Amino acid sequence: MSSVDKIRNVGFISHSGAGKTSLAESMLYLSGATDRWGSVDDQNSILDSDSEERERQVSIDAAIAPITWRDHTINIVDTPGFFDFVGEVRSALRATDMAVVTVEAVAGVEVGTELVWSYADEYEMPRSVFINKLDRENADFYKILDQLREYFSDSLAPLQLPIGSEKDFSGIVDLLHEKAYQYNDGEAEEIDIPDDMVGEVEEYREELLDAIVERDDELLMMYLEGEELDEESLANALREAIVEGEVVPVVCGAATAGIGVNKFLDVIVEYFPTPEDFPVPTATNPEDDSEVDLTPEEDAPFAALVFKTMTDPYVGRLSLLRVVSGRVSSDSEVYNASQGVEEDLGQLFIPKGEDQIEVDEAIAGDIIAVAKLQETETGDTLCNEDAPVVLPRIQFPDPVYDVALKPERGDEDKIGSGLSRLVEEDPTFEVYRNTETNEQILSGMGETHVSVILSRLERKFGVNVGVSVPKIPYRETIRGQANGHHRHKKQSGGRGQFGEVYLTVSPLTDGEDFEFVDEIFGGAIPNQFIPAVEKGIKETMHEGPLASYPVTEVKVTLYDGSYHPVDSSEQAFKTAGAQAFRKAFLEAEPVISEPVMDVEVRVPEEYMGDVIGDLNRKRAKIQGMEPEGNTQVIRAKVPAAEMARYAIDLRSITQGRGTYTLEFSSYEVVPQDIAEGIIEKAQEEEN
Ligand SMILES: Nc1nc2c(ncn2[C@@H]2O[C@H](COP(=O)(O)OP(=O)(O)OP(=O)(O)O)[C@@H](O)[C@H]2O)c(=O)[nH]1
Ligand SMILES: [Mg+2]
């Protein structure tokens, strides 16, 4: 294991398909960490090791590529770019000290680029940009550089320039050291700076030097006086500027061809922050909530964040830890301060794709895995019991896409236990029963996310489950007041049944669902039967008179009735109460109400019109729009019934470039024409 200053933890983030996994695969192979060059296209990627990832050719889980380079340990955390899996990005950024935003040299800035950039902003992380796929047709380094500066920041500074472009892309120029490299199968050979690039190299080198010296008075003086600046001072100043986030270094290459990859590893070692550079988030002592200052040093008390949980077919549950401070060894006892329980650590590993490298000890800055922790969940903090500390939890997005599960009879238990195992691995989905519609709902981030979960359920737990669009939990209520009367009388041999009820229904506006007022005078209904009347009404309210949806916000006043000394019974009054209620309800301007969601949609400017048009067709009430960079944020209130498949609609309107969040807002009355459809459908189902 290296010392803390020789560790680099780097998170690869980007829009899907920019080449993060390919870049990490090339780094693994070209650094000698693996003896084969994994490929996403050939479905033998080491990092996309899961069969779902290989088949779909996208990353789904964050994966770790540990690399040794020039006596340093570099841990690459490769994340999925597909929007459904953003939870993994949020976890990975909490485990790393530097973000590498990979950008395609053809497509440039995409919605996913903006999204992950905003995450890095949120975590206040320094970052760099890798402009990839320079070997592709229409690749244009300079155009993309301008675009990046326009979108994000003027502090983007190329450390390298590409030699050649498209199919002639062959190498890079290192601007600071004024050296050129030509690549062959990932191996760099030093060459002279091509003659036709001398002007550009000078221009961009000057720009880089300006950016470096600007923040160092001594260097600035020397620079202005025309003195020769030594490379070491420049490199140190550059490193500082990068660590502080004041310079965002831009490097380039072609991941699959291995061009620029080894030089990027050099850049990581030379300029990227070490765990010592990164400010540890404020932690608290769980006993008194006081703040605890954690220092990223080996000799400080131990603390680690569990940033991910996986289930491995061989070792079972695997927790991934980022050691934040101190040291920890295999087979030791630690304290989970988030749960307040002790945990026995077994063997510590470094995960590498599907493989594990056993280690005896880990120190501040390390990323390691440990198997079979009993109570520990993603987001928990492990520490020493005598120095208890809790790090801030990872904030995951709320799920937005629901399906109803339709299990075959007898599979329910297997599905339940399988899904609860999968939820441990993935905190961005949830499973619950909707008590109003009596459906089991699986709620995830999008169609792909849900389909991955269901495939895994089948593959890992051997159960296949069908799904459908969830029923909308409509409700019934009234807007007016009405009286209802029912006389229940039966004389079918033996003892008869008799009960008569007069009642009034009126809307409740205090947020309560039901109020029952007993105004019976002079024993018109004997006291002992009044609860039966109420019970009959309540039972009817579960399946309302209009379309069998629950009745809410109704006040019932029982004001008269009659009884028979022999034939009256609880059952008779229950029936009379229920029937009187039904009649009154149907006379009191009954309406159906529906859940309405607060929706926030983020789309690139050019899709605004289409997205708003679609929302309007979905009965949306637009609340506001505002720009956020080149993204437009649209806020609207939209009925849940219209949003059930929004993940799919928005994707097709925006070519996957839009994202959205949903939150329950309120119940609102459904317009008459739509209510008629709902009632008709309910009646069909009844028959
Ligand atoms: N021509 C060319 N293709 C590349 C390069 N890098 C990656 N690709 C291709 O781009 C596609 C996507 O690459 P990935 O490495 O899976 O991209 P990713 O960023 O990991 O994608 P997600 O996991 O979905 O976020 C694959 O078909 C790669 O072969 C490159 O430098 N040049
Ligand atoms: Mg990937």
XYZ file of C-alpha atoms and ligand atoms in Angstrom:
720
model
C 0.000 0.000 0.000
C 1.136 3.471 -0.798
C 1.354 6.369 1.608
C -1.512 8.871 1.465
C 0.308 11.275 -0.844
C 0.805 8.492 -3.374
C -2.896 7.775 -3.777
C -5.087 9.345 -6.456
C -8.830 8.690 -6.415
C -10.413 9.751 -9.643
C -14.090 9.608 -10.599
C -14.898 9.238 -14.315
C -18.170 10.979 -15.075
C -19.900 11.956 -18.320
C -22.849 11.658 -20.615
C -23.448 8.027 -21.558
C -21.136 6.668 -24.226
C -18.406 9.318 -24.055
C -15.914 6.519 -23.437
C -15.273 6.392 -19.683
C -15.198 2.630 -19.447
C -13.073 2.345 -22.579
C -10.616 4.844 -21.133
C -10.426 2.969 -17.835
C -9.982 -0.347 -19.684
C -7.079 1.112 -21.647
C -5.537 2.426 -18.452
C -5.806 -0.974 -16.793
C -4.192 -2.726 -19.712
C -1.535 -0.182 -20.649
C -0.411 0.177 -17.032
C 0.006 -3.581 -16.803
C -2.760 -3.970 -14.203
C -4.470 -6.495 -16.479
C -3.074 -8.745 -19.145
C -5.889 -8.218 -21.595
C -7.389 -5.114 -23.144
C -11.076 -5.238 -22.240
C -13.546 -3.816 -24.726
C -17.115 -2.608 -24.346
C -17.868 -3.440 -27.986
C -16.521 -6.982 -27.730
C -18.577 -7.479 -24.540
C -15.507 -8.470 -22.549
C -15.017 -5.269 -20.570
C -13.446 -5.940 -17.192
C -15.232 -3.013 -15.557
C -18.615 -3.619 -17.180
C -18.420 -7.157 -15.807
C -22.102 -7.707 -15.134
C -23.996 -9.576 -17.827
C -26.598 -6.790 -18.009
C -23.803 -4.286 -18.688
C -22.149 -6.430 -21.300
C -25.352 -7.120 -23.165
C -26.557 -3.535 -23.134
C -23.036 -2.160 -23.648
C -23.502 0.532 -21.033
C -22.212 0.742 -17.498
C -24.828 0.244 -14.802
C -22.773 0.045 -11.607
C -19.826 2.141 -10.572
C -16.694 -0.014 -10.914
C -13.182 0.368 -9.608
C -10.012 0.137 -11.643
C -6.961 0.089 -9.337
C -3.809 0.997 -11.227
C -0.189 1.244 -10.174
C 1.651 3.931 -12.100
C 5.051 5.354 -11.335
C 4.910 4.037 -7.785
C 1.487 5.586 -7.172
C -1.884 3.948 -6.594
C -4.545 5.343 -8.882
C -8.107 4.259 -8.167
C -10.373 5.030 -11.074
C -14.051 4.886 -10.214
C -15.860 4.438 -13.525
C -19.498 5.487 -13.352
C -22.465 4.942 -15.647
C -23.469 7.926 -17.767
C -26.965 6.702 -18.497
C -29.359 8.964 -16.583
C -31.235 6.102 -14.907
C -28.109 5.256 -12.916
C -27.119 8.698 -11.592
C -27.218 7.358 -8.042
C -23.939 5.598 -8.826
C -22.373 8.894 -9.886
C -23.375 10.527 -6.637
C -21.837 7.667 -4.651
C -18.644 7.644 -6.700
C -18.048 11.362 -6.265
C -18.160 10.904 -2.498
C -15.386 8.323 -2.781
C -13.024 10.290 -5.015
C -10.973 13.489 -4.855
C -11.066 14.538 -8.474
C -13.624 14.269 -11.253
C -12.666 13.551 -14.848
C -15.405 14.691 -17.172
C -15.088 12.743 -20.408
C -16.388 14.570 -23.459
C -16.721 13.267 -26.988
C -14.769 15.181 -29.605
C -17.752 14.862 -31.967
C -20.874 15.370 -29.858
C -19.247 17.756 -27.368
C -21.291 18.942 -24.418
C -24.431 16.852 -23.894
C -27.165 16.954 -21.264
C -25.365 14.313 -19.216
C -22.192 16.423 -19.329
C -24.068 19.349 -17.817
C -25.694 17.141 -15.221
C -22.459 15.588 -13.950
C -20.735 18.956 -14.081
C -23.413 20.297 -11.767
C -22.854 17.356 -9.407
C -19.136 18.139 -9.278
C -20.082 21.760 -8.508
C -22.369 20.592 -5.738
C -19.593 18.505 -4.167
C -17.092 21.341 -4.732
C -14.768 18.959 -6.491
C -11.820 19.950 -8.619
C -12.123 18.475 -12.077
C -10.489 17.910 -15.412
C -11.755 17.188 -18.893
C -10.708 14.347 -21.194
C -11.682 15.085 -24.797
C -12.071 11.591 -26.241
C -12.657 9.928 -29.609
C -10.359 12.273 -31.489
C -9.925 9.447 -33.999
C -13.558 9.662 -35.064
C -14.856 11.301 -38.185
C -15.775 14.958 -37.562
C -13.784 15.084 -34.339
C -12.755 18.652 -33.588
C -10.679 19.354 -30.504
C -10.678 23.141 -30.836
C -14.374 23.443 -31.466
C -15.165 21.309 -28.444
C -12.734 23.283 -26.315
C -14.523 26.525 -27.212
C -17.857 24.931 -26.511
C -16.710 23.689 -23.107
C -15.435 27.134 -22.181
C -18.695 28.666 -23.228
C -20.772 26.214 -21.221
C -18.695 25.877 -18.111
C -15.748 28.048 -17.403
C -12.916 30.115 -18.793
C -10.576 28.313 -16.472
C -10.417 25.338 -18.807
C -6.808 25.088 -19.934
C -5.443 22.482 -22.336
C -2.307 20.728 -21.087
C -2.101 18.922 -24.417
C -2.930 19.411 -28.081
C -3.790 16.605 -30.502
C -1.523 15.718 -33.402
C -3.675 15.128 -36.469
C -7.378 14.536 -36.387
C -9.984 11.947 -37.295
C -8.317 8.912 -38.886
C -4.976 10.738 -38.835
C -5.072 11.388 -35.121
C -1.765 9.951 -33.998
C -0.511 11.550 -30.817
C -0.345 14.532 -28.498
C 1.827 17.489 -27.648
C 2.561 18.099 -23.975
C 2.392 21.890 -23.754
C 4.149 22.443 -20.455
C 7.140 20.259 -21.283
C 7.044 21.099 -24.999
C 7.265 17.495 -26.042
C 5.426 15.523 -28.680
C 4.441 11.857 -28.639
C 3.287 9.550 -31.342
C 1.352 6.427 -30.441
C 1.475 2.869 -31.576
C -0.758 0.324 -29.803
C -0.874 2.519 -26.739
C 2.919 2.953 -26.568
C 4.181 6.538 -26.809
C 7.258 7.398 -28.812
C 8.757 10.860 -28.460
C 8.944 12.806 -31.694
C 9.645 16.391 -32.695
C 6.778 18.805 -32.487
C 5.327 18.738 -36.012
C 6.349 21.829 -37.958
C 2.815 22.807 -38.810
C 1.900 22.892 -35.104
C 4.628 25.166 -33.823
C 2.422 28.255 -33.904
C -0.476 26.629 -32.084
C 1.785 25.054 -29.513
C 3.302 28.431 -28.756
C -0.085 30.091 -28.506
C -1.621 27.502 -26.197
C 1.527 27.146 -24.130
C 1.499 30.853 -23.491
C -2.120 30.683 -22.516
C -1.335 27.877 -20.077
C 1.623 29.725 -18.591
C -0.540 32.825 -18.172
C -3.075 30.784 -16.256
C -0.385 29.292 -14.039
C 1.612 32.402 -13.195
C -1.463 34.520 -12.671
C -1.902 33.129 -9.190
C 1.759 33.102 -8.101
C 3.276 36.542 -7.500
C 6.861 35.385 -7.622
C 6.416 33.470 -10.863
C 4.426 36.334 -12.328
C 7.249 38.806 -11.686
C 9.785 36.514 -13.278
C 7.496 35.872 -16.200
C 6.852 39.546 -16.816
C 10.542 40.284 -16.660
C 11.086 37.701 -19.352
C 13.040 35.281 -17.178
C 13.096 31.609 -18.060
C 10.750 29.742 -15.683
C 11.906 26.339 -14.597
C 9.569 23.487 -15.324
C 9.456 22.253 -11.770
C 8.168 25.546 -10.337
C 5.637 25.745 -13.124
C 4.487 22.182 -12.534
C 4.095 22.834 -8.810
C 2.126 25.991 -9.405
C -0.034 24.191 -11.956
C -0.722 21.383 -9.528
C -1.812 23.864 -6.887
C -4.092 25.665 -9.331
C -5.698 22.379 -10.341
C -6.160 21.224 -6.759
C -7.798 24.546 -5.903
C -10.082 24.158 -8.918
C -8.772 27.392 -10.438
C -7.435 25.670 -13.492
C -9.470 22.905 -15.098
C -6.930 20.933 -17.106
C -7.979 19.592 -20.482
C -6.294 16.498 -21.891
C -7.156 14.482 -24.954
C -6.906 11.173 -26.711
C -8.664 8.175 -28.156
C -9.484 5.692 -25.439
C -10.038 2.633 -27.590
C -6.884 3.242 -29.611
C -4.878 3.899 -26.449
C -3.756 7.308 -27.698
C -2.933 9.734 -24.916
C -3.754 7.212 -22.220
C -0.326 6.757 -20.625
C 0.289 10.499 -20.697
C -3.016 10.997 -18.947
C -1.806 8.627 -16.220
C 1.258 10.876 -15.890
C -1.012 13.901 -15.575
C -2.997 12.168 -12.833
C 0.155 11.398 -10.854
C 1.721 14.807 -11.369
C -1.166 17.212 -10.992
C -4.216 15.613 -9.474
C -5.124 16.140 -5.813
C -4.100 13.552 -3.274
C -6.524 12.529 -0.525
C -4.654 15.002 1.671
C -5.737 17.871 -0.558
C -9.397 17.212 -0.443
C -11.373 18.811 2.379
C -13.146 16.107 4.334
C -16.840 16.899 4.732
C -17.899 18.001 8.173
C -18.664 14.967 10.295
C -20.602 14.745 13.535
C -20.317 12.834 16.752
C -23.522 10.769 16.961
C -23.569 10.995 20.753
C -23.950 14.755 21.056
C -24.175 15.936 17.426
C -21.049 18.009 17.910
C -18.847 18.615 14.881
C -15.805 16.408 14.431
C -12.825 17.490 12.356
C -11.500 14.528 10.448
C -8.044 14.730 8.948
C -7.025 12.591 5.993
C -3.974 11.213 7.774
C -2.853 7.681 8.487
C -2.376 8.298 12.190
C -5.719 9.968 12.838
C -8.663 7.938 14.228
C -10.233 5.605 11.694
C -13.311 6.683 9.711
C -14.647 5.357 6.402
C -17.719 6.006 4.277
C -19.574 3.013 2.846
C -20.304 4.408 -0.599
C -21.638 1.304 -2.296
C -22.952 -2.169 -1.575
C -22.822 -5.042 -4.039
C -23.943 -8.624 -3.902
C -21.319 -10.912 -5.272
C -22.349 -14.400 -6.364
C -19.387 -15.955 -4.501
C -18.672 -13.802 -1.465
C -22.194 -12.513 -0.853
C -22.649 -8.959 0.275
C -19.719 -6.691 -0.440
C -19.378 -3.180 1.009
C -17.137 -0.633 -0.698
C -15.426 1.809 1.639
C -13.564 5.018 1.136
C -11.232 5.379 4.073
C -11.450 9.027 5.005
C -9.089 9.081 7.913
C -6.788 6.788 9.912
C -6.112 3.151 9.121
C -7.900 -0.164 9.349
C -6.769 -3.752 9.060
C -8.318 -7.025 7.941
C -10.078 -9.083 10.624
C -10.551 -6.153 12.992
C -13.602 -4.907 14.812
C -15.091 -1.557 13.827
C -18.069 0.503 14.894
C -20.871 1.474 12.550
C -21.726 4.833 14.078
C -24.693 5.381 11.740
C -26.447 2.278 13.041
C -24.847 2.143 16.481
C -23.582 -1.425 16.071
C -20.248 -3.195 16.036
C -19.155 -4.970 12.900
C -16.446 -7.584 12.409
C -14.378 -6.884 9.348
C -13.099 -9.926 7.533
C -10.511 -9.847 4.798
C -10.068 -6.477 3.090
C -9.969 -6.502 -0.720
C -9.322 -4.170 -3.567
C -12.013 -4.855 -6.157
C -10.884 -4.996 -9.791
C -13.786 -5.788 -12.074
C -14.849 -9.230 -10.946
C -11.529 -9.957 -9.226
C -10.425 -9.176 -5.711
C -6.920 -8.399 -4.569
C -6.479 -9.230 -0.876
C -4.832 -6.613 1.352
C -4.045 -6.593 5.072
C -4.441 -2.920 5.727
C -5.904 0.257 4.286
C -5.144 3.883 5.091
C -6.758 7.280 4.623
C -7.474 7.731 0.926
C -7.777 4.039 0.084
C -10.810 2.539 -1.583
C -11.397 -1.022 -0.429
C -14.071 -3.669 -0.153
C -15.074 -5.954 2.672
C -17.471 -8.872 2.623
C -20.393 -9.901 4.792
C -20.976 -6.915 7.057
C -24.159 -7.684 8.944
C -25.988 -4.403 9.464
C -24.050 -1.937 7.355
C -25.804 -0.124 4.526
C -24.708 2.235 1.778
C -24.099 5.669 3.277
C -23.075 4.450 6.751
C -19.886 5.502 8.496
C -17.504 2.953 9.998
C -15.095 4.128 12.685
C -13.511 3.279 16.045
C -15.989 2.889 18.852
C -13.981 5.210 21.096
C -13.964 7.958 18.455
C -17.475 7.693 17.021
C -18.210 9.823 13.989
C -20.832 10.040 11.260
C -20.098 11.457 7.806
C -22.903 13.131 5.840
C -25.014 10.547 4.025
C -25.055 10.296 0.242
C -28.054 12.099 -1.248
C -29.772 9.887 -3.794
C -32.403 11.082 -6.260
C -36.018 10.042 -5.745
C -37.432 7.468 -8.156
C -39.804 8.807 -10.843
C -40.948 5.795 -12.855
C -43.433 3.266 -11.440
C -44.629 -0.131 -12.547
C -47.098 -2.442 -10.825
C -45.767 -5.968 -10.255
C -47.970 -8.847 -11.376
C -46.434 -11.910 -9.751
C -47.543 -15.416 -10.587
C -49.313 -17.021 -7.666
C -46.757 -18.556 -5.306
C -43.840 -16.348 -6.464
C -44.625 -13.455 -4.109
C -42.162 -14.430 -1.381
C -39.277 -15.066 -3.744
C -39.898 -11.738 -5.473
C -40.120 -9.905 -2.172
C -36.863 -11.295 -0.835
C -35.066 -10.898 -4.179
C -36.089 -7.264 -4.491
C -35.102 -6.476 -0.939
C -31.630 -7.880 -1.669
C -31.409 -5.774 -4.830
C -32.491 -2.636 -2.971
C -29.467 -3.038 -0.691
C -27.275 -2.646 -3.759
C -29.249 0.157 -5.285
C -30.839 2.825 -3.107
C -32.452 4.533 -6.112
C -35.415 2.212 -6.352
C -38.087 1.184 -3.895
C -40.845 -1.353 -3.610
C -44.036 -0.729 -1.687
C -47.679 -1.661 -1.615
C -50.125 1.045 -2.598
C -52.854 0.396 -0.074
C -55.450 2.318 -2.081
C -55.026 0.375 -5.307
C -53.726 -2.740 -3.557
C -50.880 -3.054 -6.035
C -47.237 -3.729 -5.362
C -45.294 -0.896 -6.945
C -41.694 -0.960 -8.108
C -40.469 2.594 -8.421
C -37.212 3.367 -10.220
C -35.423 6.042 -12.216
C -36.680 5.055 -15.674
C -37.694 2.270 -18.011
C -34.154 0.924 -18.408
C -33.549 0.959 -14.674
C -36.721 -1.031 -14.039
C -35.904 -3.449 -16.830
C -32.403 -4.017 -15.396
C -33.886 -4.705 -11.958
C -36.351 -7.213 -13.381
C -33.642 -8.971 -15.431
C -31.462 -9.218 -12.350
C -34.364 -10.586 -10.386
C -34.700 -13.299 -12.971
C -31.010 -13.988 -13.364
C -30.030 -13.919 -9.710
C -33.165 -15.155 -7.998
C -34.817 -17.199 -10.720
C -38.177 -15.415 -10.723
C -39.896 -13.833 -13.617
C -42.443 -11.139 -12.873
C -44.787 -9.347 -15.228
C -45.512 -5.634 -14.862
C -48.227 -3.213 -15.824
C -48.934 0.482 -15.679
C -49.943 1.165 -12.054
C -53.517 2.021 -11.308
C -54.003 5.626 -10.318
C -55.189 5.968 -6.718
C -58.203 8.115 -7.536
C -60.480 9.206 -4.737
C -64.113 10.137 -4.522
C -65.564 13.064 -2.670
C -68.481 15.496 -2.799
C -68.820 19.181 -3.410
C -72.377 19.673 -2.182
C -74.663 18.670 0.631
C -77.503 16.141 0.389
C -79.778 13.985 2.495
C -80.094 10.244 2.204
C -82.699 7.859 3.547
C -82.846 4.097 3.572
C -85.276 1.721 5.142
C -83.887 -1.762 5.322
C -86.616 -4.311 5.774
C -86.510 -8.022 5.096
C -89.018 -10.687 5.977
C -87.759 -13.932 4.609
C -88.945 -16.553 7.018
C -87.828 -16.688 10.649
C -86.697 -13.455 12.205
C -86.840 -10.336 10.026
C -84.399 -7.504 9.628
C -85.227 -3.876 10.158
C -83.376 -0.595 10.322
C -84.128 2.882 9.018
C -81.633 5.717 8.669
C -81.812 9.415 7.727
C -78.527 11.213 7.250
C -76.887 14.256 5.639
C -73.552 14.304 3.852
C -71.472 17.445 3.378
C -67.892 18.210 2.306
C -65.166 18.331 4.945
C -62.611 21.032 4.348
C -60.262 20.664 7.290
C -58.134 17.971 5.633
C -59.783 15.152 7.594
C -61.216 12.270 5.579
C -64.263 11.470 7.676
C -66.363 12.904 10.445
C -69.448 11.247 11.921
C -71.944 13.295 13.911
C -74.700 11.645 15.890
C -77.754 13.941 16.205
C -80.314 11.290 17.054
C -82.992 12.537 19.478
C -85.253 10.577 21.755
C -83.888 7.165 20.855
C -85.142 7.106 17.230
C -82.224 4.737 16.757
C -81.168 3.033 19.982
C -77.660 3.921 21.132
C -76.396 0.385 20.741
C -77.024 0.478 16.945
C -75.426 3.824 16.177
C -71.879 2.427 15.859
C -73.277 -0.078 13.344
C -74.569 2.770 11.175
C -71.125 4.384 11.257
C -69.468 1.068 10.445
C -71.716 0.525 7.431
C -70.799 3.973 6.107
C -67.087 3.448 6.645
C -67.127 0.151 4.799
C -68.835 1.800 1.854
C -66.212 4.532 1.905
C -63.496 1.983 1.091
C -65.163 1.402 -2.245
C -66.991 4.554 -3.112
C -70.384 4.788 -4.860
C -69.050 6.388 -8.054
C -66.244 4.148 -9.256
C -65.211 2.079 -6.236
C -62.372 4.424 -5.229
C -61.959 5.413 -1.582
C -64.186 8.232 -0.372
C -62.478 11.099 1.392
C -63.338 14.433 3.006
C -66.941 13.707 3.896
C -68.919 14.642 6.968
C -71.944 12.501 7.786
C -74.650 13.680 10.161
C -77.067 11.014 11.338
C -80.274 12.825 12.327
C -83.183 10.392 12.322
C -84.298 6.814 11.907
C -86.504 4.121 13.318
C -86.199 0.606 14.660
C -88.166 -2.509 15.391
C -88.005 -3.989 18.909
C -87.505 -7.545 17.597
C -86.225 -7.369 14.024
C -83.585 -4.618 14.401
C -79.970 -5.782 14.555
C -76.490 -4.440 14.032
C -76.403 -5.972 10.596
C -79.664 -4.291 9.622
C -78.415 -0.854 10.694
C -75.090 -1.393 8.957
C -76.927 -2.038 5.723
C -79.294 0.879 6.219
C -76.398 3.240 7.024
C -74.430 2.101 3.968
C -77.389 2.473 1.601
C -78.469 5.859 2.964
C -74.891 7.049 2.584
C -74.671 5.843 -1.026
C -77.870 7.636 -1.969
C -76.870 10.885 -0.245
C -73.373 10.764 -1.722
C -74.630 10.405 -5.293
C -76.913 13.429 -4.794
C -74.206 15.654 -3.298
C -72.298 16.602 -6.471
C -69.904 13.679 -6.286
C -66.538 14.090 -7.979
C -63.425 12.048 -8.602
C -60.145 13.542 -7.535
C -56.701 12.559 -8.711
C -53.149 12.908 -7.441
C -51.320 15.839 -9.013
C -47.534 15.973 -9.073
C -45.041 18.810 -8.880
C -42.864 18.196 -11.906
C -39.510 19.757 -12.673
C -38.187 19.125 -16.174
C -34.684 20.024 -17.333
C -34.118 20.189 -21.080
C -31.806 21.924 -23.523
C -33.236 25.174 -24.798
C -34.109 23.839 -28.255
C -36.607 21.298 -26.883
C -38.522 23.791 -24.754
C -41.402 24.276 -27.183
C -41.966 20.571 -27.750
C -41.726 19.729 -24.083
C -44.207 22.428 -23.080
C -46.572 21.424 -25.890
C -46.490 17.856 -24.636
C -47.007 18.963 -21.031
C -50.020 21.022 -22.082
C -51.534 17.965 -23.744
C -50.961 16.249 -20.418
C -53.218 18.783 -18.655
C -50.224 20.490 -17.042
C -50.409 23.814 -15.275
C -47.088 25.449 -16.046
C -45.762 27.206 -12.944
C -42.628 28.733 -14.337
C -39.568 28.451 -16.525
C -36.063 29.613 -15.932
C -32.715 29.102 -17.631
C -29.842 27.326 -15.878
C -26.888 27.641 -18.207
C -28.094 26.282 -21.533
C -30.646 24.150 -19.801
C -34.218 25.269 -19.264
C -35.948 24.304 -16.063
C -39.708 23.968 -16.415
C -41.880 23.639 -13.324
C -45.444 22.418 -13.669
C -48.284 20.698 -11.855
C -49.390 17.638 -13.787
C -51.878 14.867 -12.943
C -50.110 11.623 -12.001
C -52.278 9.779 -14.514
C -50.617 11.722 -17.329
C -47.102 11.205 -16.003
C -47.108 7.429 -15.681
C -44.953 6.972 -18.783
C -43.275 10.362 -18.869
C -39.801 8.831 -18.659
C -40.419 7.320 -22.092
C -42.155 10.354 -23.606
C -39.541 12.838 -22.490
C -36.780 10.612 -23.763
C -38.307 10.428 -27.210
C -39.072 14.159 -27.401
C -35.548 15.132 -26.359
C -33.502 12.212 -27.687
C -32.678 11.325 -24.137
C -31.458 14.821 -23.316
C -34.154 15.755 -20.809
C -34.424 14.822 -17.150
C -37.146 15.366 -14.604
C -38.203 14.915 -11.000
C -41.653 14.275 -9.578
C -43.125 14.940 -6.187
C -46.653 14.476 -4.942
C -48.389 17.828 -4.645
C -52.103 17.431 -3.908
C -55.400 15.839 -4.890
C -57.415 17.805 -7.431
C -60.853 17.259 -8.946
C -60.789 15.427 -12.293
C -62.511 17.248 -15.200
C -65.968 15.911 -16.020
C -65.181 14.209 -19.347
C -62.223 12.343 -17.902
C -64.186 11.414 -14.781
C -66.829 9.821 -16.993
C -64.187 7.625 -18.585
C -62.879 6.564 -15.177
C -66.395 5.697 -13.980
C -67.131 3.730 -17.144
C -63.923 1.776 -16.806
C -64.658 1.005 -13.164
C -68.111 -0.264 -14.086
C -66.668 -2.493 -16.804
C -64.238 -3.980 -14.300
C -67.044 -4.561 -11.848
C -68.996 -6.611 -14.387
N -13.726 5.679 -32.220
C -13.686 5.643 -30.898
N -14.649 5.032 -30.232
C -14.578 5.039 -28.887
C -13.526 5.655 -28.171
N -13.747 5.503 -26.851
C -14.880 4.814 -26.738
N -15.394 4.523 -27.948
C -16.639 3.781 -28.234
O -17.720 4.480 -27.667
C -18.694 3.581 -27.177
C -19.005 3.868 -25.727
O -17.869 3.645 -24.963
P -17.926 3.343 -23.410
O -16.519 3.242 -22.933
O -18.835 2.240 -23.114
O -18.575 4.700 -22.902
P -19.031 5.041 -21.406
O -18.741 6.478 -21.195
O -18.417 4.092 -20.444
O -20.601 4.801 -21.512
P -21.631 4.589 -20.279
O -21.108 3.492 -19.463
O -22.926 4.300 -20.938
O -21.695 5.889 -19.568
C -18.129 2.192 -27.403
O -18.676 1.678 -28.580
C -16.652 2.437 -27.562
O -16.000 1.491 -28.375
C -12.511 6.293 -28.931
O -11.552 6.854 -28.423
N -12.650 6.249 -30.285
Mg -19.246 2.846 -19.093
